[in-house]
CSV table of C-alpha atoms in Angstrom, one decimal:
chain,number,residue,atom,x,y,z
A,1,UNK,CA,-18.2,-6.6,22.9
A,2,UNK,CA,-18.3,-9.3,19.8
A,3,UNK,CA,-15.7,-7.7,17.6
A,4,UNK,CA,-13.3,-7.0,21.2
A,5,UNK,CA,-14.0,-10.8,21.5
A,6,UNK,CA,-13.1,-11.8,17.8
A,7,UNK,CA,-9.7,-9.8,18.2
A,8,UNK,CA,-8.9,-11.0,21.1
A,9,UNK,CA,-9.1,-14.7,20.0
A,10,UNK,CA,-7.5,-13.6,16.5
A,11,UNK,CA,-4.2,-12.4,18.7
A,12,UNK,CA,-4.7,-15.2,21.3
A,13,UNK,CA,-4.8,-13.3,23.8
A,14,UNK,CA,-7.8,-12.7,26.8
A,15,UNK,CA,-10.5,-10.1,26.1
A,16,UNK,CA,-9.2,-8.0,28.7
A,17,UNK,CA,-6.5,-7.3,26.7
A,18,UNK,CA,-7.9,-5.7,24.2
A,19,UNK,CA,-9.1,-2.1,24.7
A,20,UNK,CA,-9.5,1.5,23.2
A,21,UNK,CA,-11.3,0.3,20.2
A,22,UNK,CA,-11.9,3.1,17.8
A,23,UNK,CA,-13.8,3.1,14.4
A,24,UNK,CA,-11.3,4.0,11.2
A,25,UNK,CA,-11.1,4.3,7.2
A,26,UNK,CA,-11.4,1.1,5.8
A,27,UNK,CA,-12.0,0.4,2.1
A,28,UNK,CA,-14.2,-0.3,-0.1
A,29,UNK,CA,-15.8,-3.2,1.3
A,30,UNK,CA,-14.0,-3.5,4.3
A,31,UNK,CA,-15.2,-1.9,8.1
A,32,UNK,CA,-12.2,-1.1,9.9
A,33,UNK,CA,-11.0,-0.3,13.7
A,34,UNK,CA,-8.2,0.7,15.8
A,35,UNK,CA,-7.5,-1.1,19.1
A,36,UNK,CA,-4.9,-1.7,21.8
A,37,UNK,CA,-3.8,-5.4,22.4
A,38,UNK,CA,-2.0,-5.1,25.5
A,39,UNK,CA,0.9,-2.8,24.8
A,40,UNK,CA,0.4,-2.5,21.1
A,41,UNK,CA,-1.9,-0.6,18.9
A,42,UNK,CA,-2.8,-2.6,16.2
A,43,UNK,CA,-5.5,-2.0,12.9
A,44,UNK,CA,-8.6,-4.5,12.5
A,45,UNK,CA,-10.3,-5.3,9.3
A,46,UNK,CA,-13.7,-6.6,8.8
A,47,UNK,CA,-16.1,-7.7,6.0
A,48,UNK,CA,-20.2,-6.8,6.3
A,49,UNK,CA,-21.7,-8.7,4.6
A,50,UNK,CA,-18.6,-11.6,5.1
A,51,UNK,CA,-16.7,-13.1,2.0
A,52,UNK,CA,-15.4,-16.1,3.5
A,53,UNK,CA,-11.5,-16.7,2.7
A,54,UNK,CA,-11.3,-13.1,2.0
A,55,UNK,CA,-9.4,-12.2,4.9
A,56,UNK,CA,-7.4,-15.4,5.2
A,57,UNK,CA,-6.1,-14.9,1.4
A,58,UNK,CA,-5.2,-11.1,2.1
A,59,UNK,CA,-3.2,-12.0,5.0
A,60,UNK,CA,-1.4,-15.0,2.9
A,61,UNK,CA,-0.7,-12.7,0.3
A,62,UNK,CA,0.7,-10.5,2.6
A,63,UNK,CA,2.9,-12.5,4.2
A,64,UNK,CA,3.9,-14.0,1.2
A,65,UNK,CA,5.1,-10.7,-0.2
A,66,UNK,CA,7.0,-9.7,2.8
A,67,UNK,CA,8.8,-12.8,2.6
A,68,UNK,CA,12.1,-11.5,0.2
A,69,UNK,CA,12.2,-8.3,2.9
A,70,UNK,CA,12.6,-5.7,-0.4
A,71,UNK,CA,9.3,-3.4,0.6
A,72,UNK,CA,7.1,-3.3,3.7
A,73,UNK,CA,4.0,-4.6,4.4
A,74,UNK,CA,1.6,-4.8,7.3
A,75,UNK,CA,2.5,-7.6,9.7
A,76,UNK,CA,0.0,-10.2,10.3
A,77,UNK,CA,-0.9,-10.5,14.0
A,78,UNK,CA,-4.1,-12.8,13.4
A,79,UNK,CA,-6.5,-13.4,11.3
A,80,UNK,CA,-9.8,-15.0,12.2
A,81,UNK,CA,-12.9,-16.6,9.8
A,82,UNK,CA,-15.4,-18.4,11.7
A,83,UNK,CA,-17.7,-15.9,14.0
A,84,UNK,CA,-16.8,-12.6,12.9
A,85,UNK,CA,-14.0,-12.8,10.1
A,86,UNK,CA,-11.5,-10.2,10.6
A,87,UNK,CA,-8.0,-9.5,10.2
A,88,UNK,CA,-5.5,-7.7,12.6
A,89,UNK,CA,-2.5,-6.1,11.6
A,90,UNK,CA,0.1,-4.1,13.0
A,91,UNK,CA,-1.0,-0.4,12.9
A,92,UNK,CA,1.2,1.6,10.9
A,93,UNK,CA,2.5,5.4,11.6
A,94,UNK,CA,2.5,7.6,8.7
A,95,UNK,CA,4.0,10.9,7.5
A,96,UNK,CA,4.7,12.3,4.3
A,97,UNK,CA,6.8,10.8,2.2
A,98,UNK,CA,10.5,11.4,2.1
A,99,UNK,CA,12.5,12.8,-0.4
A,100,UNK,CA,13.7,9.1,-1.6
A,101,UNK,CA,10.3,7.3,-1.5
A,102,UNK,CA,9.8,7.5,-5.3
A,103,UNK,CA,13.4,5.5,-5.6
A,104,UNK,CA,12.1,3.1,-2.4
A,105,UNK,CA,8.8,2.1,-3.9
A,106,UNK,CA,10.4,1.3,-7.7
A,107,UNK,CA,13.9,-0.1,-6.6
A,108,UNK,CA,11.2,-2.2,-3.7
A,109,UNK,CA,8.7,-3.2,-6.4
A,110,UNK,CA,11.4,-4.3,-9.0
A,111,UNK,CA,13.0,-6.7,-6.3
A,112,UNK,CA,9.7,-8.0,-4.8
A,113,UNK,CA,9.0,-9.1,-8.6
A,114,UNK,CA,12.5,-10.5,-8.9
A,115,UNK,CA,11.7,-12.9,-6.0
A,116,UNK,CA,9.6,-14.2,-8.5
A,117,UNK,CA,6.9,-17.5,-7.7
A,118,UNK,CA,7.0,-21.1,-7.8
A,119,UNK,CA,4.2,-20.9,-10.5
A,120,UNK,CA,1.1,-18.6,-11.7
A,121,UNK,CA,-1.0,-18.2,-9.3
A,122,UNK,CA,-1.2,-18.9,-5.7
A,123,UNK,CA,-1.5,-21.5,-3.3
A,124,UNK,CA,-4.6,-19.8,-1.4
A,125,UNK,CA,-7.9,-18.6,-2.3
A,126,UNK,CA,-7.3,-16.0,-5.2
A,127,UNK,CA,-9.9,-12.5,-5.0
A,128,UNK,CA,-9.6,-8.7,-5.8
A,129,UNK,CA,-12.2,-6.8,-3.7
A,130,UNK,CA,-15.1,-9.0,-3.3
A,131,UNK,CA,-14.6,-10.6,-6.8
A,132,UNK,CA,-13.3,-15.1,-6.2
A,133,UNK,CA,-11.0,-15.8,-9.3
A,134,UNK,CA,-9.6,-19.0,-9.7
A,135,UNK,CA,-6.1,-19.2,-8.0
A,136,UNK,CA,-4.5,-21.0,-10.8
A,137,UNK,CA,-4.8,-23.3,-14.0
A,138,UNK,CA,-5.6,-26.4,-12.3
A,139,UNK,CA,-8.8,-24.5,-10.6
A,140,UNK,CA,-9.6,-22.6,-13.6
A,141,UNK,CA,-10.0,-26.2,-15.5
A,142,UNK,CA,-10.7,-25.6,-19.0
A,143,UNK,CA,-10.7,-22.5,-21.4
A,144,UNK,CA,-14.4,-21.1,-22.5
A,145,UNK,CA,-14.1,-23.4,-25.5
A,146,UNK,CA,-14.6,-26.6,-23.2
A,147,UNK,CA,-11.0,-27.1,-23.5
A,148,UNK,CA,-7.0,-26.0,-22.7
A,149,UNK,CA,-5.6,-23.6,-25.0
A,150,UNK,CA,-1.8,-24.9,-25.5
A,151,UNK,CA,-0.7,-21.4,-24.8
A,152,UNK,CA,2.5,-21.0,-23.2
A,153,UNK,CA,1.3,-20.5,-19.6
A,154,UNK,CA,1.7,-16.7,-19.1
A,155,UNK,CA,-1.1,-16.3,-21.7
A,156,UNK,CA,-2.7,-19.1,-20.2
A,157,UNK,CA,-2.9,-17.8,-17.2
A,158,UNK,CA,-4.2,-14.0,-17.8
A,159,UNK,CA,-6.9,-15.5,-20.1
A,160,UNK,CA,-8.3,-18.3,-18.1
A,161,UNK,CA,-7.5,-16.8,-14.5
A,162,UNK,CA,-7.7,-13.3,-14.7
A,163,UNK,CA,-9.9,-12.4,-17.7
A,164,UNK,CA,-12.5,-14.9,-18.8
A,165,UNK,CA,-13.9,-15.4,-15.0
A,166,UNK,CA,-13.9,-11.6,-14.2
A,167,UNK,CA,-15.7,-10.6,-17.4
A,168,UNK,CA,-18.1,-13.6,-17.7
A,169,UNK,CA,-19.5,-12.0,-14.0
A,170,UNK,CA,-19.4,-9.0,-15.1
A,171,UNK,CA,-21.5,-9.9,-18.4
A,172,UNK,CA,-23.9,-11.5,-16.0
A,173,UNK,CA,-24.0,-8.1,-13.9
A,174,UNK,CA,-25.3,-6.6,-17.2
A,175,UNK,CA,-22.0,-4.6,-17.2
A,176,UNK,CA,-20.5,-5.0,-20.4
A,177,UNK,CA,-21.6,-4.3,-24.0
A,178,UNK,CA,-23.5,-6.8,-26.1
A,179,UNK,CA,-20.9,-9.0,-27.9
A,180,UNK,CA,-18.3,-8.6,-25.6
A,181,UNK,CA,-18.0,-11.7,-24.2
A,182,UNK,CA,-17.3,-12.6,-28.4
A,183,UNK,CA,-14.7,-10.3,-28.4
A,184,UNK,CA,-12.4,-11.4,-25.7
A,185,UNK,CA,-12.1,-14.8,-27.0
A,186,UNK,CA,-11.1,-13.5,-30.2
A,187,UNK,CA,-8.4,-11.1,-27.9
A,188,UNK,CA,-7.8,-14.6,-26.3
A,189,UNK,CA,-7.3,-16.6,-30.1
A,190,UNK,CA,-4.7,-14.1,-30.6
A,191,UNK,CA,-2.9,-13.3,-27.2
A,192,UNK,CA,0.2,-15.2,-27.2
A,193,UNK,CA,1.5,-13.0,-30.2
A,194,UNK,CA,0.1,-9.3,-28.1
A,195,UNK,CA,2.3,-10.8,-24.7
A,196,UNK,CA,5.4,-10.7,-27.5
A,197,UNK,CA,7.4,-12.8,-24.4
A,198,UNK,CA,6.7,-15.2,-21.6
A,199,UNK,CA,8.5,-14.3,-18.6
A,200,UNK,CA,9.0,-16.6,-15.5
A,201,UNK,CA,6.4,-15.6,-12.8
A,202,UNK,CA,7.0,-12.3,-10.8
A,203,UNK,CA,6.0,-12.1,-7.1
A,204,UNK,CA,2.9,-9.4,-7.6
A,205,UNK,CA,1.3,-7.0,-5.3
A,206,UNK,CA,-1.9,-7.7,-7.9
A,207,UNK,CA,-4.0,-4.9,-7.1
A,208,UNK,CA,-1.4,-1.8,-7.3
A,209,UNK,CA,-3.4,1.6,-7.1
A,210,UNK,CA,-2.0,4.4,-5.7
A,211,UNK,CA,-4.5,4.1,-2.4
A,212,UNK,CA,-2.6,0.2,-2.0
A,213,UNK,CA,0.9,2.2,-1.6
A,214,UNK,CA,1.2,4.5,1.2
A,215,UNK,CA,3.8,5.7,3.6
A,216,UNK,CA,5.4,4.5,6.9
A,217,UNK,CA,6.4,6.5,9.7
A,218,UNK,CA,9.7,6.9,8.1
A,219,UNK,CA,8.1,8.3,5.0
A,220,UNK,CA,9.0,5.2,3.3
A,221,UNK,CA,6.2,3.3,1.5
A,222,UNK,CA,3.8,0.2,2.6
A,223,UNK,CA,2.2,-2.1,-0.2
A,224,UNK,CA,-1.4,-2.8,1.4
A,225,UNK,CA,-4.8,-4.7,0.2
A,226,UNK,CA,-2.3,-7.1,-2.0
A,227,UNK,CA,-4.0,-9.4,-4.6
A,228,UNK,CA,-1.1,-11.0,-4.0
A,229,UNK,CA,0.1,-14.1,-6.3
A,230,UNK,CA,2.4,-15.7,-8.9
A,231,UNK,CA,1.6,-13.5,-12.3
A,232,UNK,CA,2.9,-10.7,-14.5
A,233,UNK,CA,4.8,-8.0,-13.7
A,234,UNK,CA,3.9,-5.8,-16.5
A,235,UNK,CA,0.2,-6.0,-15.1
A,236,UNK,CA,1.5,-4.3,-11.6
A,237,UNK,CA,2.7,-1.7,-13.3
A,238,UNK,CA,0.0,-0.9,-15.9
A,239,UNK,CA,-2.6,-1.2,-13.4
A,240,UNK,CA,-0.2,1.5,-11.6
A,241,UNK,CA,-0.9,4.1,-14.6
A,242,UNK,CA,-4.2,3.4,-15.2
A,243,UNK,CA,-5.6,5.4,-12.5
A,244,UNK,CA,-2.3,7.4,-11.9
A,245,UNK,CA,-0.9,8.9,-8.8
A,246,UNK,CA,2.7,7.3,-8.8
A,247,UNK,CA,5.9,9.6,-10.3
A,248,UNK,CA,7.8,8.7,-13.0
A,249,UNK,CA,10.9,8.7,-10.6
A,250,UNK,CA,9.4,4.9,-9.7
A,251,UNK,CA,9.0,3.7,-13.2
A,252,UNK,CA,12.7,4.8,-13.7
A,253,UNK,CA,14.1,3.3,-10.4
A,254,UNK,CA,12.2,0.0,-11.4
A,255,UNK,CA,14.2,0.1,-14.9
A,256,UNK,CA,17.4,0.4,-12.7
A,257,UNK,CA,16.7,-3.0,-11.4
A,258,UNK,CA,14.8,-4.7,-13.5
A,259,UNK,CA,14.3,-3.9,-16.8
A,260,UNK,CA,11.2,-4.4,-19.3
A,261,UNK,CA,11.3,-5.9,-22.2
A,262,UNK,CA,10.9,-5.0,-25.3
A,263,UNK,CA,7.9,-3.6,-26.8
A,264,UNK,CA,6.7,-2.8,-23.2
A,265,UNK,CA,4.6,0.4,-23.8
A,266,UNK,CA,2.7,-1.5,-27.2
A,267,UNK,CA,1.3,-3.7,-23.9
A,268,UNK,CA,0.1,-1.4,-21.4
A,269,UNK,CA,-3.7,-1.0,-22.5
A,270,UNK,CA,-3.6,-5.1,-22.7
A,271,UNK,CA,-2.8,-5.3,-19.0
A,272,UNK,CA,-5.3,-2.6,-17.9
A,273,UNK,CA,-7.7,-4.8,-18.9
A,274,UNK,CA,-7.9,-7.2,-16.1
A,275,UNK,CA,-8.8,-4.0,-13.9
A,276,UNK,CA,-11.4,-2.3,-16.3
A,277,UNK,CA,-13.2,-5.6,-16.2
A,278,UNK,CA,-12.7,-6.1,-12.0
A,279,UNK,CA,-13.8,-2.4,-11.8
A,280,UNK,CA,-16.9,-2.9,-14.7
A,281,UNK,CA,-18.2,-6.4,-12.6
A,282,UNK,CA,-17.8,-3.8,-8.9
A,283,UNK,CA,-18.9,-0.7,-10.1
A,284,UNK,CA,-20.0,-1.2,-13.6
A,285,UNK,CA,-20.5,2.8,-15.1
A,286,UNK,CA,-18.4,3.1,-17.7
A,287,UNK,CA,-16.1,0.5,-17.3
A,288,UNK,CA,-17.5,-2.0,-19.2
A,289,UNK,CA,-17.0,0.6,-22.1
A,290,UNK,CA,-13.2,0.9,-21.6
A,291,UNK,CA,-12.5,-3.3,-21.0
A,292,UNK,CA,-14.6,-2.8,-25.0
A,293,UNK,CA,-12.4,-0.3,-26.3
A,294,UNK,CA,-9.0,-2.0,-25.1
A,295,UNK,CA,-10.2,-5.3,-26.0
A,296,UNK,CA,-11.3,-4.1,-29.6
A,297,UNK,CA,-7.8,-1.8,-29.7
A,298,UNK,CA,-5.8,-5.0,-28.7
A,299,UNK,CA,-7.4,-8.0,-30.8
């Protein structure tokens, strides 16, 4: 009765609207349902134990990126954090993909980064899984020195946002190799000449594996479970091959669009490392071993 309760006041709508609630796959660290508010089935997210702002930010982000209307998304229908935090969406039919998905997803992905951000990072609580990040510069204050780098603020950004928090918890977690934590800053001394450029800010999904893309009911695909901010592009799509799953009829309808620049390939294993340290600080195993080896390939 608590959770038909919670959805009921995430929808705003009374409790006897909401019925037929039915357990579901849910993710990693998410418990998820199926219910039926008034005429509509819709999917519900929740967090045991709760993250607070986890929910919020993924329904921000979500919104956010189906803003431009280039690929779908889940609508938000509600999203509640006091009580019982939990997030209701619209619940999505699925079937196999069709024949033109590949070209959907890469010509979608390469226009959703063209809509591009206002700045790195976002204007909400940043996470990926459990794991809080700081949202931008301004939040992430100073470098690990004790003060700003003067990098140009793409580099800027992936050190002080993305890398340095994620692998100092991991470190803590006991998750990384001795001397790591050495090692990146001397990535870090170095990284404005391994970036090679300094795009503008793309519009990224942020946490792109193969299990965040699925399919509609029109076989079309559905970017889910968005990290969702103001960042690189090139990290979308290395995080993309990293753990595979995605044909290379979507990297080739994303060049249609949008081209990479130069020297793209030489920076692949550099922006798989934000994910090899997020998945060494989770799930630690051999993780930390691989963030090593691509920091010690990249420095």
């Amino acid at each position: 009765m608590e959770l038909l309760e919670a959805i009921a006041r995430a929808c705003e709508v009374s409790p006897s609207a909401v019925t037929d609630l039915r357990p579901a796959s849910g993710g990693d660290i998410s418990r998820a349902h199926t219910a039926r508010v008034a005429d509509r089935r819709v999917f519900v997210k929740t967090l045991q134990p709760p993250v607070p702002g986890l929910l919020a930010a993924e329904a921000a982000g979500l919104d956010w990126l189906a803003a431009p209307d280039v690929v779908r998304t889940p609508r938000v229908l509600g999203v509640l954090e006091e009580d019982l935090p939990l997030l209701v969406l619209e619940h999505l039919g699925s079937t196999r993909p069709a024949r033109d998905h590949d070209e959907w997803l890469g010509r979608g992905l390469a226009r959703l980064h063209l809509a591009g951000s206002e700045s790195f990072g976002s204007p909400w609580p940043s996470f990926i899984g459990s794991l809080r990040r700081p949202r931008d510069l301004a939040e992430a204050g100073t470098d690990q020195t004790g003060t700003d780098t003067g990098m140009s603020s793409a580099a800027d950004f992936l050190a002080r946002c993305r890398w340095w928090p994620v692998a100092r918890t991991a470190a803590e977690r006991g998750a990384l190799p001795d001397g790591t934590l050495d090692a990146l800053a001397a990535l870090i001394d170095v990284l404005p000449d391994r970036l090679g450029h300094d795009e503008p800010p793309a519009r990224v999904h942020g946490d792109l594996w193969a299990g965040n893309a699925i399919t509609d009911e029109h076989g079309h695909p559905v970017l889910i479970d968005p990290s969702a901010h103001g960042g690189l592009r090139e990290a979308d799509l290395a995080m993309m091959r990293l753990f595979g799953g995605f044909a290379p009829a979507v990297f080739a309808a994303y060049d249609e669009v949008h081209p990479l620049p130069d020297g793209h390939t030489d920076r692949v294993a550099l922006h798989q490392l934000h994910p090899l340290l997020v998945h060494a600080a989770l799930f630690g195993g051999g993780y930390g071993r691989r963030a090593r080896d691509v920091i010690d390939r990249c420095t």
